[in-house]
CSV table of N, CA and C in Angstrom, one decimal:
chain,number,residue,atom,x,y,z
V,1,UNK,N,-17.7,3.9,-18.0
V,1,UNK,CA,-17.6,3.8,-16.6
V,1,UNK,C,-16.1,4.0,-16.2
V,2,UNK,N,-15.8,4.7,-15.1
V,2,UNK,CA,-14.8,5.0,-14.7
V,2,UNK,C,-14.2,4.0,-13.7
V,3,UNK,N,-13.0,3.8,-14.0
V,3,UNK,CA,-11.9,2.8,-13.6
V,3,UNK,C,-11.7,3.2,-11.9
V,4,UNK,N,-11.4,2.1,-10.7
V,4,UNK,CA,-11.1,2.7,-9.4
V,4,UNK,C,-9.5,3.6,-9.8
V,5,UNK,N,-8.9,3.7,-10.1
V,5,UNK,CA,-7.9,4.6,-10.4
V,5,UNK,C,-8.2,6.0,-10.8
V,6,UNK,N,-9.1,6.1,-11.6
V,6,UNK,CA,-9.6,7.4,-12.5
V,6,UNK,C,-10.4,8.1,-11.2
V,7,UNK,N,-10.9,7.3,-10.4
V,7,UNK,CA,-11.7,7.5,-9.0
V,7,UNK,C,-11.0,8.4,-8.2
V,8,UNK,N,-10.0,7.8,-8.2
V,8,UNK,CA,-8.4,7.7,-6.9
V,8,UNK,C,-8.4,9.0,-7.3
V,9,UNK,N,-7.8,9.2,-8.8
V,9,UNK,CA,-7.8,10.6,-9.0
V,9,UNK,C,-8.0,12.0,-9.3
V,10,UNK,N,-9.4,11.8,-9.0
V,10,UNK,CA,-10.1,12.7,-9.0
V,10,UNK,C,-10.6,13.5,-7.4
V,11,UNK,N,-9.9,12.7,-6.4
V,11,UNK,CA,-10.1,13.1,-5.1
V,11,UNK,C,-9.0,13.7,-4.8
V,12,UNK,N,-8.9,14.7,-3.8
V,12,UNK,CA,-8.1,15.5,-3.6
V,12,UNK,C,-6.6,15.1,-2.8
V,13,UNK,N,-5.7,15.1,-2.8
V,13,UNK,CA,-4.4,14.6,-2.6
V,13,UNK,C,-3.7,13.7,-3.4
V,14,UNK,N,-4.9,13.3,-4.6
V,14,UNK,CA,-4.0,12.4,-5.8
V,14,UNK,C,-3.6,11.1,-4.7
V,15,UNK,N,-3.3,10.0,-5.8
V,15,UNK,CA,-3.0,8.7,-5.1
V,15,UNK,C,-2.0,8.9,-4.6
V,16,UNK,N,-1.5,7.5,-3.5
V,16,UNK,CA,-0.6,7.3,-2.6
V,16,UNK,C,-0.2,6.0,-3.1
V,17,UNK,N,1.0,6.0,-3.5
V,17,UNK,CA,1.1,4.9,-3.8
V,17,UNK,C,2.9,3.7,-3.5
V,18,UNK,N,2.9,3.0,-3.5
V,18,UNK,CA,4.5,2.4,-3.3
V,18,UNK,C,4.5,1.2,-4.4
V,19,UNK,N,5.9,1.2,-4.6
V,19,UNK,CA,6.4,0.1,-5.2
V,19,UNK,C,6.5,-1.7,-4.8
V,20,UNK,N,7.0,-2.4,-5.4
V,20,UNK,CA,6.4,-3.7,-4.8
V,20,UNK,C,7.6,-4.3,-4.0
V,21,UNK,N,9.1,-3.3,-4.0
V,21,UNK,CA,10.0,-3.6,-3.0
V,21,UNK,C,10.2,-2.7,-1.9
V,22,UNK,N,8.9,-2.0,-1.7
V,22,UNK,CA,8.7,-0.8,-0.6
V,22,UNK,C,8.4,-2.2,0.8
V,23,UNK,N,9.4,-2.0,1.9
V,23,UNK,CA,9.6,-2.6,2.6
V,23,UNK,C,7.9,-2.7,3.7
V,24,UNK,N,7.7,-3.3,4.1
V,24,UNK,CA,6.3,-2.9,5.2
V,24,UNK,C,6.3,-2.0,6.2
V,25,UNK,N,7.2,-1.6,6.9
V,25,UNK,CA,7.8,-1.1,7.8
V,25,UNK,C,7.6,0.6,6.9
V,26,UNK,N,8.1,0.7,5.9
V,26,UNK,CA,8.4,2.3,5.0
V,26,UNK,C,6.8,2.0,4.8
V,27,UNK,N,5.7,1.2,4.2
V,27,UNK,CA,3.9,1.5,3.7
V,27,UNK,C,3.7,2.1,4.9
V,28,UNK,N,4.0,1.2,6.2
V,28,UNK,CA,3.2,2.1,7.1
V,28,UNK,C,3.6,3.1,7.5
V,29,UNK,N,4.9,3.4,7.6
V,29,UNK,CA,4.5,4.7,7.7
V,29,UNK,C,4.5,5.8,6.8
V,30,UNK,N,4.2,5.2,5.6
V,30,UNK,CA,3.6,6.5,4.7
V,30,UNK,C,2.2,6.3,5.3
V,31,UNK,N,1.5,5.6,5.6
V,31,UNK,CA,-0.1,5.3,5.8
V,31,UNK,C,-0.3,6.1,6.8
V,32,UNK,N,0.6,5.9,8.1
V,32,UNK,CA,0.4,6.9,9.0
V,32,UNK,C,0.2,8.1,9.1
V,33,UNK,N,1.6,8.8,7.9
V,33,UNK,CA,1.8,10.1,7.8
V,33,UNK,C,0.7,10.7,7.0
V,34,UNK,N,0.1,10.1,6.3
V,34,UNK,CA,-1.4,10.1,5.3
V,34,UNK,C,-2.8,9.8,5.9
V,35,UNK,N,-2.4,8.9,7.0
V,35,UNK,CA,-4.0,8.8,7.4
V,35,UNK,C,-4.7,7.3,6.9
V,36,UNK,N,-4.3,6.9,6.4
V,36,UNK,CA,-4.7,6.2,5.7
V,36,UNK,C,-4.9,4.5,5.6
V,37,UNK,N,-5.6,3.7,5.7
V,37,UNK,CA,-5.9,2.1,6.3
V,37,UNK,C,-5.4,0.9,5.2
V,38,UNK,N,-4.7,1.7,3.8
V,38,UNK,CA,-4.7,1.0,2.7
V,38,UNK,C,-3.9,2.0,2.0
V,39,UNK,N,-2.5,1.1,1.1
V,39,UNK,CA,-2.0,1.5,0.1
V,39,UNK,C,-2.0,1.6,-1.5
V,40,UNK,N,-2.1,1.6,-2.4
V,40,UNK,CA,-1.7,1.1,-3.5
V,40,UNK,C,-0.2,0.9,-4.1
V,41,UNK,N,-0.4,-0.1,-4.8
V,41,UNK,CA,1.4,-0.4,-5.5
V,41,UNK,C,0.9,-0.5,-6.5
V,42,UNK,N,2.2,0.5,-7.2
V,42,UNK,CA,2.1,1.3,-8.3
V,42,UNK,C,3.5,0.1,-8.8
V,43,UNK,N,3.4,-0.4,-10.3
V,43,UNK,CA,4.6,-1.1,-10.8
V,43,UNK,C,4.6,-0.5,-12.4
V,44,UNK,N,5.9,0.2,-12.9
V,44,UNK,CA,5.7,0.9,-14.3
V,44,UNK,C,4.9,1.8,-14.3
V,45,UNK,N,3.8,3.0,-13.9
V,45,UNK,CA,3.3,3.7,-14.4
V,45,UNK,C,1.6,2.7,-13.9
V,46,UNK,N,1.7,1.7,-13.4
V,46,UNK,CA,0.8,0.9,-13.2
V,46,UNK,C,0.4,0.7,-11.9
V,47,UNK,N,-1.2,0.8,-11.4
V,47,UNK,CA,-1.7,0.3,-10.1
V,47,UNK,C,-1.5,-1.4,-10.5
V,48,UNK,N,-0.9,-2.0,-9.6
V,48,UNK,CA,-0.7,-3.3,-9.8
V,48,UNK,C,-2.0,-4.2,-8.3
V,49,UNK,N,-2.0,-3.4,-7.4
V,49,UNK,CA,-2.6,-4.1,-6.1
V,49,UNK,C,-2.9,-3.2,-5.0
V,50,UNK,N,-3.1,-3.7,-3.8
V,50,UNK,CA,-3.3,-2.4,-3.0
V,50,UNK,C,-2.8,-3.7,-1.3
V,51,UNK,N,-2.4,-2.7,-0.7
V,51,UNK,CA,-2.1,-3.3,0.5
V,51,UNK,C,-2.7,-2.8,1.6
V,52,UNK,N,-3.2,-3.4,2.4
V,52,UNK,CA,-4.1,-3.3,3.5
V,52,UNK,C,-3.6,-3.6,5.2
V,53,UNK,N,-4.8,-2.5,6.0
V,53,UNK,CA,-4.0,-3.1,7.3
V,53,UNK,C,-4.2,-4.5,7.6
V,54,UNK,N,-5.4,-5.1,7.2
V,54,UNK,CA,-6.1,-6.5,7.1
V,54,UNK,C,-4.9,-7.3,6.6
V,55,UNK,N,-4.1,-7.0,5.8
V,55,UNK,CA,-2.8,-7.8,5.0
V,55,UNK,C,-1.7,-8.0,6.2
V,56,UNK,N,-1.6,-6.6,7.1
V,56,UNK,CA,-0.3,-6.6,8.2
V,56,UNK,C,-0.9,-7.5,9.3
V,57,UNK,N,-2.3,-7.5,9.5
V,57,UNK,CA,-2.8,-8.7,10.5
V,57,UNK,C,-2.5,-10.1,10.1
V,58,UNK,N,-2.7,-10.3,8.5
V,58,UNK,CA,-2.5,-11.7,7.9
V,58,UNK,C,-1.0,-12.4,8.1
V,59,UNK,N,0.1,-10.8,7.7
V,59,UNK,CA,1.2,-11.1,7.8
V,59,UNK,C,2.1,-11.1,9.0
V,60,UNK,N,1.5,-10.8,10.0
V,60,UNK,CA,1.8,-10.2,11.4
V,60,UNK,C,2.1,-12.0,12.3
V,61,UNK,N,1.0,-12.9,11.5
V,61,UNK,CA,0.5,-14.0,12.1
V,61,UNK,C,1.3,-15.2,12.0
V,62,UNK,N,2.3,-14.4,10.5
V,62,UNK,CA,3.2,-15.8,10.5
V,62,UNK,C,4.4,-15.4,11.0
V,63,UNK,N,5.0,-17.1,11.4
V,63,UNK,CA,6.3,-16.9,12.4
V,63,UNK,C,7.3,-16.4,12.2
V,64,UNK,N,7.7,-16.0,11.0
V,64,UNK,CA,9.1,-15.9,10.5
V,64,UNK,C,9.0,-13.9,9.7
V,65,UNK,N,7.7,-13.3,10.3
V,65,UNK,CA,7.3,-11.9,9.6
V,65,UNK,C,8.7,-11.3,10.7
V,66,UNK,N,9.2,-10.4,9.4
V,66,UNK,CA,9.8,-9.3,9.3
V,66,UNK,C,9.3,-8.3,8.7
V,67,UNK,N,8.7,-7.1,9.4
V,67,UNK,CA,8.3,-6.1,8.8
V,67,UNK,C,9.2,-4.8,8.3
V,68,UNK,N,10.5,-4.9,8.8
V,68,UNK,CA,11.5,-4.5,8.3
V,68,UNK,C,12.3,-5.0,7.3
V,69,UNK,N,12.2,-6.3,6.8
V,69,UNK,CA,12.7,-6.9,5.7
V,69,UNK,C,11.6,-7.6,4.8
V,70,UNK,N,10.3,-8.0,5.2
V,70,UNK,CA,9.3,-7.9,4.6
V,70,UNK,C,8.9,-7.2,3.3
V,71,UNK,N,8.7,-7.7,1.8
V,71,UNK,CA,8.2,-6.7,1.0
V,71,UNK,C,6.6,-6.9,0.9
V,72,UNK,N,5.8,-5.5,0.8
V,72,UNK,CA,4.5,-5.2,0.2
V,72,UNK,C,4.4,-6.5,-0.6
């Protein structure tokens, strides 16, 4: 059975992915410029997680969010 990554890659544009000190502010707008509702974070050569718009509403809610200093 094939892995969600093996999945990822086999669809056309290849993954999208950011690191886990890619600021929130820089995910979205790769997401934007991509289209896209959800990221993956890539750590070493590795999918480590995936970040969601559902994540920026969670994070949006607390008081002290910086989306420009905020990390993924």
């Amino acid at each position: 059975m094939k892995t969600a990554e093996e999945i990822l890659k086999d669809k056309d544009g290849g993954l999208i992915t950011v690191s886990p000190d890619t600021t929130i502010v820089e995910a979205l707008r790769i997401m934007i410029e991509n289209q896209i509702g959800a990221i993956l974070i890539k750590e070493n050569d590795k999918i480590t997680g995936i970040w969601t718009e559902r994540d920026l509403m969670r994070n949006t809610v607390q008081g002290d969010f910086d989306p420009k200093k905020a990390r993924i």
